[in-house]
Amino acid sequence: MADIKIYTSNTCVFCKAAKQYFNDNNIEFTEMNIDENPDAVEYLVSKGYRGVPVINIDGEDIVGFDKPAIEAKLGF
């Protein structure tokens, strides 16, 4: 099973859609909320990312809720 982290914020509509997608497909993930977790903010800043969601699958970042990229990485 893949190690998945979804970097989110409380007000991000696309973050909610990404989380729903993973839940609907019974795929476990860890939510890294930038509004509640300073380490999540630090990670995104260190990578130069300016928005969420960022979906990290086995160490590879996908910026935005990009279903084709997610499905390709997961082997769907």
PDB file with SEQRES, HELIX, SHEET and CRYST1 records, atoms N, CA, C and O in Angstrom:
SEQRES   1 A   76  MET ALA ASP ILE LYS ILE TYR THR SER ASN THR CYS VAL          
SEQRES   2 A   76  PHE CYS LYS ALA ALA LYS GLN TYR PHE ASN ASP ASN ASN          
SEQRES   3 A   76  ILE GLU PHE THR GLU MET ASN ILE ASP GLU ASN PRO ASP          
SEQRES   4 A   76  ALA VAL GLU TYR LEU VAL SER LYS GLY TYR ARG GLY VAL          
SEQRES   5 A   76  PRO VAL ILE ASN ILE ASP GLY GLU ASP ILE VAL GLY PHE          
SEQRES   6 A   76  ASP LYS PRO ALA ILE GLU ALA LYS LEU GLY PHE                  
HELIX    1 AA1 VAL A   13  ASP A   24  1                                  12    
HELIX    2 AA2 PRO A   38  LYS A   47  1                                  10    
HELIX    3 AA3 LYS A   67  LEU A   74  1                                   8    
SHEET    1 AA1 4 THR A  30  ASN A  33  0                                        
SHEET    2 AA1 4 ILE A   4  THR A   8  1                                        
SHEET    3 AA1 4 VAL A  54  ILE A  57 -1                                        
SHEET    4 AA1 4 GLU A  60  VAL A  63 -1                                        
CRYST1    1.000    1.000    1.000  90.00  90.00  90.00 P 1           1          
ATOM      1  N   MET A   1       0.839  -1.187   0.000  1.00  0.00           N  
ATOM      2  CA  MET A   1       0.000   0.000   0.000  1.00  0.00           C  
ATOM      3  C   MET A   1       0.881   1.247   0.000  1.00  0.00           C  
ATOM      4  O   MET A   1       1.909   1.302   0.674  1.00  0.00           O  
ATOM      5  N   ALA A   2       0.466   2.212  -0.747  1.00  0.00           N  
ATOM      6  CA  ALA A   2       1.225   3.455  -0.885  1.00  0.00           C  
ATOM      7  C   ALA A   2       1.154   4.286   0.397  1.00  0.00           C  
ATOM      8  O   ALA A   2       0.166   4.244   1.130  1.00  0.00           O  
ATOM      9  N   ASP A   3       2.220   5.036   0.646  1.00  0.00           N  
ATOM     10  CA  ASP A   3       2.248   6.004   1.739  1.00  0.00           C  
ATOM     11  C   ASP A   3       1.775   7.332   1.157  1.00  0.00           C  
ATOM     12  O   ASP A   3       2.442   7.917   0.304  1.00  0.00           O  
ATOM     13  N   ILE A   4       0.616   7.805   1.625  1.00  0.00           N  
ATOM     14  CA  ILE A   4      -0.016   8.981   1.032  1.00  0.00           C  
ATOM     15  C   ILE A   4      -0.236  10.051   2.087  1.00  0.00           C  
ATOM     16  O   ILE A   4      -0.776   9.791   3.162  1.00  0.00           O  
ATOM     17  N   LYS A   5       0.196  11.271   1.751  1.00  0.00           N  
ATOM     18  CA  LYS A   5      -0.084  12.440   2.582  1.00  0.00           C  
ATOM     19  C   LYS A   5      -0.773  13.464   1.700  1.00  0.00           C  
ATOM     20  O   LYS A   5      -0.351  13.708   0.570  1.00  0.00           O  
ATOM     21  N   ILE A   6      -1.832  14.059   2.219  1.00  0.00           N  
ATOM     22  CA  ILE A   6      -2.517  15.125   1.497  1.00  0.00           C  
ATOM     23  C   ILE A   6      -2.362  16.404   2.310  1.00  0.00           C  
ATOM     24  O   ILE A   6      -2.848  16.501   3.437  1.00  0.00           O  
ATOM     25  N   TYR A   7      -1.681  17.381   1.727  1.00  0.00           N  
ATOM     26  CA  TYR A   7      -1.502  18.685   2.363  1.00  0.00           C  
ATOM     27  C   TYR A   7      -2.731  19.524   2.035  1.00  0.00           C  
ATOM     28  O   TYR A   7      -3.065  19.733   0.869  1.00  0.00           O  
ATOM     29  N   THR A   8      -3.396  20.001   3.081  1.00  0.00           N  
ATOM     30  CA  THR A   8      -4.693  20.658   2.934  1.00  0.00           C  
ATOM     31  C   THR A   8      -4.745  21.946   3.745  1.00  0.00           C  
ATOM     32  O   THR A   8      -3.839  22.263   4.515  1.00  0.00           O  
ATOM     33  N   SER A   9      -5.852  22.684   3.542  1.00  0.00           N  
ATOM     34  CA  SER A   9      -6.209  23.790   4.437  1.00  0.00           C  
ATOM     35  C   SER A   9      -7.700  23.677   4.725  1.00  0.00           C  
ATOM     36  O   SER A   9      -8.430  22.973   4.027  1.00  0.00           O  
ATOM     37  N   ASN A  10      -8.133  24.373   5.747  1.00  0.00           N  
ATOM     38  CA  ASN A  10      -9.536  24.280   6.167  1.00  0.00           C  
ATOM     39  C   ASN A  10     -10.514  24.836   5.143  1.00  0.00           C  
ATOM     40  O   ASN A  10     -11.670  24.416   5.108  1.00  0.00           O  
ATOM     41  N   THR A  11     -10.075  25.768   4.315  1.00  0.00           N  
ATOM     42  CA  THR A  11     -10.997  26.451   3.404  1.00  0.00           C  
ATOM     43  C   THR A  11     -10.853  26.021   1.948  1.00  0.00           C  
ATOM     44  O   THR A  11     -11.491  26.609   1.075  1.00  0.00           O  
ATOM     45  N   CYS A  12     -10.048  25.029   1.670  1.00  0.00           N  
ATOM     46  CA  CYS A  12      -9.732  24.622   0.297  1.00  0.00           C  
ATOM     47  C   CYS A  12     -10.759  23.624  -0.241  1.00  0.00           C  
ATOM     48  O   CYS A  12     -10.861  22.500   0.250  1.00  0.00           O  
ATOM     49  N   VAL A  13     -11.511  24.045  -1.249  1.00  0.00           N  
ATOM     50  CA  VAL A  13     -12.532  23.185  -1.862  1.00  0.00           C  
ATOM     51  C   VAL A  13     -11.892  21.985  -2.552  1.00  0.00           C  
ATOM     52  O   VAL A  13     -12.411  20.873  -2.459  1.00  0.00           O  
ATOM     53  N   PHE A  14     -10.776  22.193  -3.240  1.00  0.00           N  
ATOM     54  CA  PHE A  14     -10.123  21.089  -3.941  1.00  0.00           C  
ATOM     55  C   PHE A  14      -9.508  20.085  -2.970  1.00  0.00           C  
ATOM     56  O   PHE A  14      -9.391  18.901  -3.287  1.00  0.00           O  
ATOM     57  N   CYS A  15      -9.117  20.557  -1.789  1.00  0.00           N  
ATOM     58  CA  CYS A  15      -8.619  19.650  -0.750  1.00  0.00           C  
ATOM     59  C   CYS A  15      -9.740  18.722  -0.288  1.00  0.00           C  
ATOM     60  O   CYS A  15      -9.537  17.519  -0.125  1.00  0.00           O  
ATOM     61  N   LYS A  16     -10.918  19.296  -0.082  1.00  0.00           N  
ATOM     62  CA  LYS A  16     -12.072  18.483   0.323  1.00  0.00           C  
ATOM     63  C   LYS A  16     -12.395  17.451  -0.746  1.00  0.00           C  
ATOM     64  O   LYS A  16     -12.701  16.303  -0.425  1.00  0.00           O  
ATOM     65  N   ALA A  17     -12.329  17.850  -2.017  1.00  0.00           N  
ATOM     66  CA  ALA A  17     -12.600  16.918  -3.117  1.00  0.00           C  
ATOM     67  C   ALA A  17     -11.553  15.804  -3.155  1.00  0.00           C  
ATOM     68  O   ALA A  17     -11.891  14.643  -3.387  1.00  0.00           O  
ATOM     69  N   ALA A  18     -10.301  16.148  -2.931  1.00  0.00           N  
ATOM     70  CA  ALA A  18      -9.237  15.140  -2.933  1.00  0.00           C  
ATOM     71  C   ALA A  18      -9.443  14.141  -1.800  1.00  0.00           C  
ATOM     72  O   ALA A  18      -9.331  12.933  -2.008  1.00  0.00           O  
ATOM     73  N   LYS A  19      -9.743  14.639  -0.608  1.00  0.00           N  
ATOM     74  CA  LYS A  19      -9.977  13.741   0.525  1.00  0.00           C  
ATOM     75  C   LYS A  19     -11.177  12.838   0.257  1.00  0.00           C  
ATOM     76  O   LYS A  19     -11.145  11.650   0.579  1.00  0.00           O  
ATOM     77  N   GLN A  20     -12.231  13.395  -0.329  1.00  0.00           N  
ATOM     78  CA  GLN A  20     -13.419  12.605  -0.647  1.00  0.00           C  
ATOM     79  C   GLN A  20     -13.089  11.511  -1.661  1.00  0.00           C  
ATOM     80  O   GLN A  20     -13.562  10.381  -1.539  1.00  0.00           O  
ATOM     81  N   TYR A  21     -12.280  11.852  -2.657  1.00  0.00           N  
ATOM     82  CA  TYR A  21     -11.863  10.879  -3.672  1.00  0.00           C  
ATOM     83  C   TYR A  21     -11.150   9.695  -3.012  1.00  0.00           C  
ATOM     84  O   TYR A  21     -11.472   8.541  -3.295  1.00  0.00           O  
ATOM     85  N   PHE A  22     -10.191   9.978  -2.142  1.00  0.00           N  
ATOM     86  CA  PHE A  22      -9.457   8.902  -1.477  1.00  0.00           C  
ATOM     87  C   PHE A  22     -10.378   8.102  -0.561  1.00  0.00           C  
ATOM     88  O   PHE A  22     -10.290   6.875  -0.520  1.00  0.00           O  
ATOM     89  N   ASN A  23     -11.253   8.771   0.168  1.00  0.00           N  
ATOM     90  CA  ASN A  23     -12.207   8.057   1.024  1.00  0.00           C  
ATOM     91  C   ASN A  23     -13.153   7.190   0.204  1.00  0.00           C  
ATOM     92  O   ASN A  23     -13.407   6.041   0.565  1.00  0.00           O  
ATOM     93  N   ASP A  24     -13.683   7.730  -0.901  1.00  0.00           N  
ATOM     94  CA  ASP A  24     -14.610   6.977  -1.751  1.00  0.00           C  
ATOM     95  C   ASP A  24     -13.962   5.730  -2.336  1.00  0.00           C  
ATOM     96  O   ASP A  24     -14.641   4.737  -2.595  1.00  0.00           O  
ATOM     97  N   ASN A  25     -12.650   5.780  -2.545  1.00  0.00           N  
ATOM     98  CA  ASN A  25     -11.921   4.649  -3.112  1.00  0.00           C  
ATOM     99  C   ASN A  25     -11.228   3.795  -2.049  1.00  0.00           C  
ATOM    100  O   ASN A  25     -10.397   2.943  -2.366  1.00  0.00           O  
ATOM    101  N   ASN A  26     -11.584   4.039  -0.778  1.00  0.00           N  
ATOM    102  CA  ASN A  26     -11.036   3.266   0.347  1.00  0.00           C  
ATOM    103  C   ASN A  26      -9.508   3.242   0.346  1.00  0.00           C  
ATOM    104  O   ASN A  26      -8.886   2.203   0.566  1.00  0.00           O  
ATOM    105  N   ILE A  27      -8.922   4.412   0.093  1.00  0.00           N  
ATOM    106  CA  ILE A  27      -7.469   4.549   0.084  1.00  0.00           C  
ATOM    107  C   ILE A  27      -7.072   5.350   1.320  1.00  0.00           C  
ATOM    108  O   ILE A  27      -7.509   6.485   1.507  1.00  0.00           O  
ATOM    109  N   GLU A  28      -6.240   4.742   2.159  1.00  0.00           N  
ATOM    110  CA  GLU A  28      -5.813   5.407   3.387  1.00  0.00           C  
ATOM    111  C   GLU A  28      -4.829   6.528   3.077  1.00  0.00           C  
ATOM    112  O   GLU A  28      -3.994   6.414   2.179  1.00  0.00           O  
ATOM    113  N   PHE A  29      -4.943   7.609   3.835  1.00  0.00           N  
ATOM    114  CA  PHE A  29      -4.033   8.742   3.690  1.00  0.00           C  
ATOM    115  C   PHE A  29      -3.900   9.438   5.032  1.00  0.00           C  
ATOM    116  O   PHE A  29      -4.712   9.252   5.938  1.00  0.00           O  
ATOM    117  N   THR A  30      -2.855  10.241   5.133  1.00  0.00           N  
ATOM    118  CA  THR A  30      -2.650  11.096   6.297  1.00  0.00           C  
ATOM    119  C   THR A  30      -2.877  12.526   5.849  1.00  0.00           C  
ATOM    120  O   THR A  30      -2.283  12.983   4.872  1.00  0.00           O  
ATOM    121  N   GLU A  31      -3.741  13.233   6.567  1.00  0.00           N  
ATOM    122  CA  GLU A  31      -3.981  14.636   6.248  1.00  0.00           C  
ATOM    123  C   GLU A  31      -2.964  15.504   6.969  1.00  0.00           C  
ATOM    124  O   GLU A  31      -2.747  15.362   8.172  1.00  0.00           O  
ATOM    125  N   MET A  32      -2.344  16.403   6.217  1.00  0.00           N  
ATOM    126  CA  MET A  32      -1.377  17.354   6.758  1.00  0.00           C  
ATOM    127  C   MET A  32      -1.978  18.747   6.567  1.00  0.00           C  
ATOM    128  O   MET A  32      -1.797  19.368   5.520  1.00  0.00           O  
ATOM    129  N   ASN A  33      -2.687  19.229   7.576  1.00  0.00           N  
ATOM    130  CA  ASN A  33      -3.427  20.482   7.473  1.00  0.00           C  
ATOM    131  C   ASN A  33      -2.514  21.658   7.810  1.00  0.00           C  
ATOM    132  O   ASN A  33      -1.980  21.748   8.916  1.00  0.00           O  
ATOM    133  N   ILE A  34      -2.341  22.558   6.841  1.00  0.00           N  
ATOM    134  CA  ILE A  34      -1.424  23.688   7.050  1.00  0.00           C  
ATOM    135  C   ILE A  34      -1.955  24.702   8.054  1.00  0.00           C  
ATOM    136  O   ILE A  34      -1.189  25.507   8.583  1.00  0.00           O  
ATOM    137  N   ASP A  35      -3.264  24.672   8.322  1.00  0.00           N  
ATOM    138  CA  ASP A  35      -3.833  25.582   9.313  1.00  0.00           C  
ATOM    139  C   ASP A  35      -3.565  25.106  10.738  1.00  0.00           C  
ATOM    140  O   ASP A  35      -3.692  25.878  11.689  1.00  0.00           O  
ATOM    141  N   GLU A  36      -3.194  23.836  10.883  1.00  0.00           N  
ATOM    142  CA  GLU A  36      -3.022  23.249  12.209  1.00  0.00           C  
ATOM    143  C   GLU A  36      -1.630  22.675  12.452  1.00  0.00           C  
ATOM    144  O   GLU A  36      -1.282  22.359  13.590  1.00  0.00           O  
ATOM    145  N   ASN A  37      -0.830  22.537  11.392  1.00  0.00           N  
ATOM    146  CA  ASN A  37       0.435  21.829  11.510  1.00  0.00           C  
ATOM    147  C   ASN A  37       1.572  22.658  10.903  1.00  0.00           C  
ATOM    148  O   ASN A  37       1.707  22.720   9.681  1.00  0.00           O  
ATOM    149  N   PRO A  38       2.389  23.295  11.747  1.00  0.00           N  
ATOM    150  CA  PRO A  38       3.495  24.109  11.233  1.00  0.00           C  
ATOM    151  C   PRO A  38       4.483  23.307  10.380  1.00  0.00           C  
ATOM    152  O   PRO A  38       5.091  23.862   9.464  1.00  0.00           O  
ATOM    153  N   ASP A  39       4.653  22.016  10.667  1.00  0.00           N  
ATOM    154  CA  ASP A  39       5.555  21.189   9.867  1.00  0.00           C  
ATOM    155  C   ASP A  39       5.050  21.047   8.437  1.00  0.00           C  
ATOM    156  O   ASP A  39       5.845  20.970   7.500  1.00  0.00           O  
ATOM    157  N   ALA A  40       3.734  21.012   8.266  1.00  0.00           N  
ATOM    158  CA  ALA A  40       3.149  20.926   6.925  1.00  0.00           C  
ATOM    159  C   ALA A  40       3.459  22.193   6.135  1.00  0.00           C  
ATOM    160  O   ALA A  40       3.805  22.131   4.955  1.00  0.00           O  
ATOM    161  N   VAL A  41       3.333  23.332   6.790  1.00  0.00           N  
ATOM    162  CA  VAL A  41       3.654  24.612   6.140  1.00  0.00           C  
ATOM    163  C   VAL A  41       5.129  24.630   5.748  1.00  0.00           C  
ATOM    164  O   VAL A  41       5.476  25.012   4.631  1.00  0.00           O  
ATOM    165  N   GLU A  42       5.981  24.222   6.659  1.00  0.00           N  
ATOM    166  CA  GLU A  42       7.422  24.224   6.411  1.00  0.00           C  
ATOM    167  C   GLU A  42       7.768  23.346   5.201  1.00  0.00           C  
ATOM    168  O   GLU A  42       8.600  23.724   4.377  1.00  0.00           O  
ATOM    169  N   TYR A  43       7.133  22.187   5.099  1.00  0.00           N  
ATOM    170  CA  TYR A  43       7.392  21.297   3.960  1.00  0.00           C  
ATOM    171  C   TYR A  43       7.018  21.976   2.644  1.00  0.00           C  
ATOM    172  O   TYR A  43       7.804  21.983   1.698  1.00  0.00           O  
ATOM    173  N   LEU A  44       5.816  22.546   2.590  1.00  0.00           N  
ATOM    174  CA  LEU A  44       5.363  23.180   1.351  1.00  0.00           C  
ATOM    175  C   LEU A  44       6.256  24.354   0.960  1.00  0.00           C  
ATOM    176  O   LEU A  44       6.597  24.518  -0.211  1.00  0.00           O  
ATOM    177  N   VAL A  45       6.631  25.163   1.936  1.00  0.00           N  
ATOM    178  CA  VAL A  45       7.509  26.309   1.672  1.00  0.00           C  
ATOM    179  C   VAL A  45       8.871  25.824   1.176  1.00  0.00           C  
ATOM    180  O   VAL A  45       9.437  26.403   0.248  1.00  0.00           O  
ATOM    181  N   SER A  46       9.396  24.768   1.789  1.00  0.00           N  
ATOM    182  CA  SER A  46      10.712  24.256   1.387  1.00  0.00           C  
ATOM    183  C   SER A  46      10.715  23.750  -0.052  1.00  0.00           C  
ATOM    184  O   SER A  46      11.754  23.754  -0.712  1.00  0.00           O  
ATOM    185  N   LYS A  47       9.562  23.316  -0.534  1.00  0.00           N  
ATOM    186  CA  LYS A  47       9.436  22.820  -1.910  1.00  0.00           C  
ATOM    187  C   LYS A  47       9.058  23.930  -2.891  1.00  0.00           C  
ATOM    188  O   LYS A  47       9.055  23.719  -4.104  1.00  0.00           O  
ATOM    189  N   GLY A  48       8.740  25.111  -2.360  1.00  0.00           N  
ATOM    190  CA  GLY A  48       8.358  26.224  -3.217  1.00  0.00           C  
ATOM    191  C   GLY A  48       6.904  26.191  -3.658  1.00  0.00           C  
ATOM    192  O   GLY A  48       6.520  26.904  -4.586  1.00  0.00           O  
ATOM    193  N   TYR A  49       6.097  25.373  -3.003  1.00  0.00           N  
ATOM    194  CA  TYR A  49       4.678  25.288  -3.353  1.00  0.00           C  
ATOM    195  C   TYR A  49       3.931  26.446  -2.717  1.00  0.00           C  
ATOM    196  O   TYR A  49       4.225  26.840  -1.588  1.00  0.00           O  
ATOM    197  N   ARG A  50       2.962  26.993  -3.444  1.00  0.00           N  
ATOM    198  CA  ARG A  50       2.233  28.160  -2.959  1.00  0.00           C  
ATOM    199  C   ARG A  50       0.775  27.880  -2.678  1.00  0.00           C  
ATOM    200  O   ARG A  50       0.038  28.783  -2.284  1.00  0.00           O  
ATOM    201  N   GLY A  51       0.345  26.651  -2.871  1.00  0.00           N  
ATOM    202  CA  GLY A  51      -1.060  26.342  -2.647  1.00  0.00           C  
ATOM    203  C   GLY A  51      -1.260  24.882  -2.317  1.00  0.00           C  
ATOM    204  O   GLY A  51      -0.331  24.076  -2.366  1.00  0.00           O  
ATOM    205  N   VAL A  52      -2.481  24.567  -1.983  1.00  0.00           N  
ATOM    206  CA  VAL A  52      -2.883  23.205  -1.675  1.00  0.00           C  
ATOM    207  C   VAL A  52      -4.091  22.863  -2.551  1.00  0.00           C  
ATOM    208  O   VAL A  52      -4.756  23.776  -3.041  1.00  0.00           O  
ATOM    209  N   PRO A  53      -4.382  21.632  -2.757  1.00  0.00           N  
ATOM    210  CA  PRO A  53      -3.745  20.463  -2.164  1.00  0.00           C  
ATOM    211  C   PRO A  53      -2.435  20.098  -2.856  1.00  0.00           C  
ATOM    212  O   PRO A  53      -2.234  20.349  -4.044  1.00  0.00           O  
ATOM    213  N   VAL A  54      -1.566  19.504  -2.071  1.00  0.00           N  
ATOM    214  CA  VAL A  54      -0.399  18.802  -2.586  1.00  0.00           C  
ATOM    215  C   VAL A  54      -0.544  17.376  -2.070  1.00  0.00           C  
ATOM    216  O   VAL A  54      -0.713  17.144  -0.872  1.00  0.00           O  
ATOM    217  N   ILE A  55      -0.477  16.441  -2.986  1.00  0.00           N  
ATOM    218  CA  ILE A  55      -0.670  15.038  -2.637  1.00  0.00           C  
ATOM    219  C   ILE A  55       0.662  14.331  -2.819  1.00  0.00           C  
ATOM    220  O   ILE A  55       1.201  14.271  -3.924  1.00  0.00           O  
ATOM    221  N   ASN A  56       1.184  13.801  -1.730  1.00  0.00           N  
ATOM    222  CA  ASN A  56       2.467  13.110  -1.744  1.00  0.00           C  
ATOM    223  C   ASN A  56       2.189  11.613  -1.704  1.00  0.00           C  
ATOM    224  O   ASN A  56       1.614  11.098  -0.745  1.00  0.00           O  
ATOM    225  N   ILE A  57       2.611  10.920  -2.768  1.00  0.00           N  
ATOM    226  CA  ILE A  57       2.431   9.474  -2.854  1.00  0.00           C  
ATOM    227  C   ILE A  57       3.811   8.846  -2.950  1.00  0.00           C  
ATOM    228  O   ILE A  57       4.524   9.027  -3.937  1.00  0.00           O  
ATOM    229  N   ASP A  58       4.177   8.107  -1.915  1.00  0.00           N  
ATOM    230  CA  ASP A  58       5.484   7.439  -1.859  1.00  0.00           C  
ATOM    231  C   ASP A  58       6.631   8.398  -2.169  1.00  0.00           C  
ATOM    232  O   ASP A  58       7.568   8.047  -2.886  1.00  0.00           O  
ATOM    233  N   GLY A  59       6.547   9.616  -1.620  1.00  0.00           N  
ATOM    234  CA  GLY A  59       7.626  10.582  -1.760  1.00  0.00           C  
ATOM    235  C   GLY A  59       7.565  11.459  -2.994  1.00  0.00           C  
ATOM    236  O   GLY A  59       8.398  12.351  -3.155  1.00  0.00           O  
ATOM    237  N   GLU A  60       6.597  11.228  -3.868  1.00  0.00           N  
ATOM    238  CA  GLU A  60       6.451  12.040  -5.084  1.00  0.00           C  
ATOM    239  C   GLU A  60       5.257  12.968  -4.925  1.00  0.00           C  
ATOM    240  O   GLU A  60       4.154  12.520  -4.613  1.00  0.00           O  
ATOM    241  N   ASP A  61       5.476  14.263  -5.140  1.00  0.00           N  
ATOM    242  CA  ASP A  61       4.415  15.250  -4.976  1.00  0.00           C  
ATOM    243  C   ASP A  61       3.619  15.444  -6.258  1.00  0.00           C  
ATOM    244  O   ASP A  61       4.172  15.507  -7.356  1.00  0.00           O  
ATOM    245  N   ILE A  62       2.315  15.537  -6.087  1.00  0.00           N  
ATOM    246  CA  ILE A  62       1.398  15.924  -7.152  1.00  0.00           C  
ATOM    247  C   ILE A  62       0.745  17.209  -6.674  1.00  0.00           C  
ATOM    248  O   ILE A  62       0.075  17.226  -5.642  1.00  0.00           O  
ATOM    249  N   VAL A  63       0.941  18.277  -7.419  1.00  0.00           N  
ATOM    250  CA  VAL A  63       0.405  19.575  -7.024  1.00  0.00           C  
ATOM    251  C   VAL A  63      -0.985  19.723  -7.625  1.00  0.00           C  
ATOM    252  O   VAL A  63      -1.171  19.622  -8.838  1.00  0.00           O  
ATOM    253  N   GLY A  64      -1.956  19.964  -6.753  1.00  0.00           N  
ATOM    254  CA  GLY A  64      -3.343  20.081  -7.187  1.00  0.00           C  
ATOM    255  C   GLY A  64      -4.042  18.732  -7.160  1.00  0.00           C  
ATOM    256  O   GLY A  64      -3.409  17.687  -7.006  1.00  0.00           O  
ATOM    257  N   PHE A  65      -5.349  18.777  -7.310  1.00  0.00           N  
ATOM    258  CA  PHE A  65      -6.149  17.552  -7.339  1.00  0.00           C  
ATOM    259  C   PHE A  65      -6.202  17.069  -8.784  1.00  0.00           C  
ATOM    260  O   PHE A  65      -7.169  17.315  -9.505  1.00  0.00           O  
ATOM    261  N   ASP A  66      -5.146  16.380  -9.186  1.00  0.00           N  
ATOM    262  CA  ASP A  66      -4.950  15.910 -10.557  1.00  0.00           C  
ATOM    263  C   ASP A  66      -5.251  14.408 -10.594  1.00  0.00           C  
ATOM    264  O   ASP A  66      -4.356  13.582 -10.413  1.00  0.00           O  
ATOM    265  N   LYS A  67      -6.532  14.065 -10.833  1.00  0.00           N  
ATOM    266  CA  LYS A  67      -6.937  12.657 -10.787  1.00  0.00           C  
ATOM    267  C   LYS A  67      -6.136  11.763 -11.735  1.00  0.00           C  
ATOM    268  O   LYS A  67      -5.718  10.682 -11.321  1.00  0.00           O  
ATOM    269  N   PRO A  68      -5.902  12.166 -12.991  1.00  0.00           N  
ATOM    270  CA  PRO A  68      -5.111  11.284 -13.862  1.00  0.00           C  
ATOM    271  C   PRO A  68      -3.706  11.001 -13.308  1.00  0.00           C  
ATOM    272  O   PRO A  68      -3.225   9.872 -13.396  1.00  0.00           O  
ATOM    273  N   ALA A  69      -3.053  12.013 -12.745  1.00  0.00           N  
ATOM    274  CA  ALA A  69      -1.716  11.816 -12.177  1.00  0.00           C  
ATOM    275  C   ALA A  69      -1.779  10.919 -10.943  1.00  0.00           C  
ATOM    276  O   ALA A  69      -0.912  10.069 -10.743  1.00  0.00           O  
ATOM    277  N   ILE A  70      -2.804  11.110 -10.121  1.00  0.00           N  
ATOM    278  CA  ILE A  70      -2.980  10.278  -8.924  1.00  0.00           C  
ATOM    279  C   ILE A  70      -3.205   8.829  -9.334  1.00  0.00           C  
ATOM    280  O   ILE A  70      -2.565   7.923  -8.800  1.00  0.00           O  
ATOM    281  N   GLU A  71      -4.108   8.611 -10.275  1.00  0.00           N  
ATOM    282  CA  GLU A  71      -4.433   7.251 -10.703  1.00  0.00           C  
ATOM    283  C   GLU A  71      -3.239   6.576 -11.372  1.00  0.00           C  
ATOM    284  O   GLU A  71      -3.033   5.374 -11.200  1.00  0.00           O  
ATOM    285  N   ALA A  72      -2.454   7.331 -12.128  1.00  0.00           N  
ATOM    286  CA  ALA A  72      -1.255   6.763 -12.745  1.00  0.00           C  
ATOM    287  C   ALA A  72      -0.253   6.341 -11.674  1.00  0.00           C  
ATOM    288  O   ALA A  72       0.346   5.269 -11.766  1.00  0.00           O  
ATOM    289  N   LYS A  73      -0.073   7.182 -10.666  1.00  0.00           N  
ATOM    290  CA  LYS A  73       0.880   6.869  -9.596  1.00  0.00           C  
ATOM    291  C   LYS A  73       0.415   5.671  -8.778  1.00  0.00           C  
ATOM    292  O   LYS A  73       1.236   4.880  -8.314  1.00  0.00           O  
ATOM    293  N   LEU A  74      -0.902   5.531  -8.599  1.00  0.00           N  
ATOM    294  CA  LEU A  74      -1.442   4.417  -7.819  1.00  0.00           C  
ATOM    295  C   LEU A  74      -1.629   3.154  -8.654  1.00  0.00           C  
ATOM    296  O   LEU A  74      -1.940   2.092  -8.115  1.00  0.00           O  
ATOM    297  N   GLY A  75      -1.440   3.266  -9.962  1.00  0.00           N  
ATOM    298  CA  GLY A  75      -1.574   2.097 -10.826  1.00  0.00           C  
ATOM    299  C   GLY A  75      -3.000   1.734 -11.168  1.00  0.00           C  
ATOM    300  O   GLY A  75      -3.300   0.566 -11.411  1.00  0.00           O  
ATOM    301  N   PHE A  76      -3.893   2.725 -11.191  1.00  0.00           N  
ATOM    302  CA  PHE A  76      -5.299   2.456 -11.543  1.00  0.00           C  
ATOM    303  C   PHE A  76      -5.438   2.313 -13.034  1.00  0.00           C  
ATOM    304  O   PHE A  76      -6.540   2.084 -13.532  1.00  0.00           O  
TER     305      PHE A  76                                                      
END                                                                             
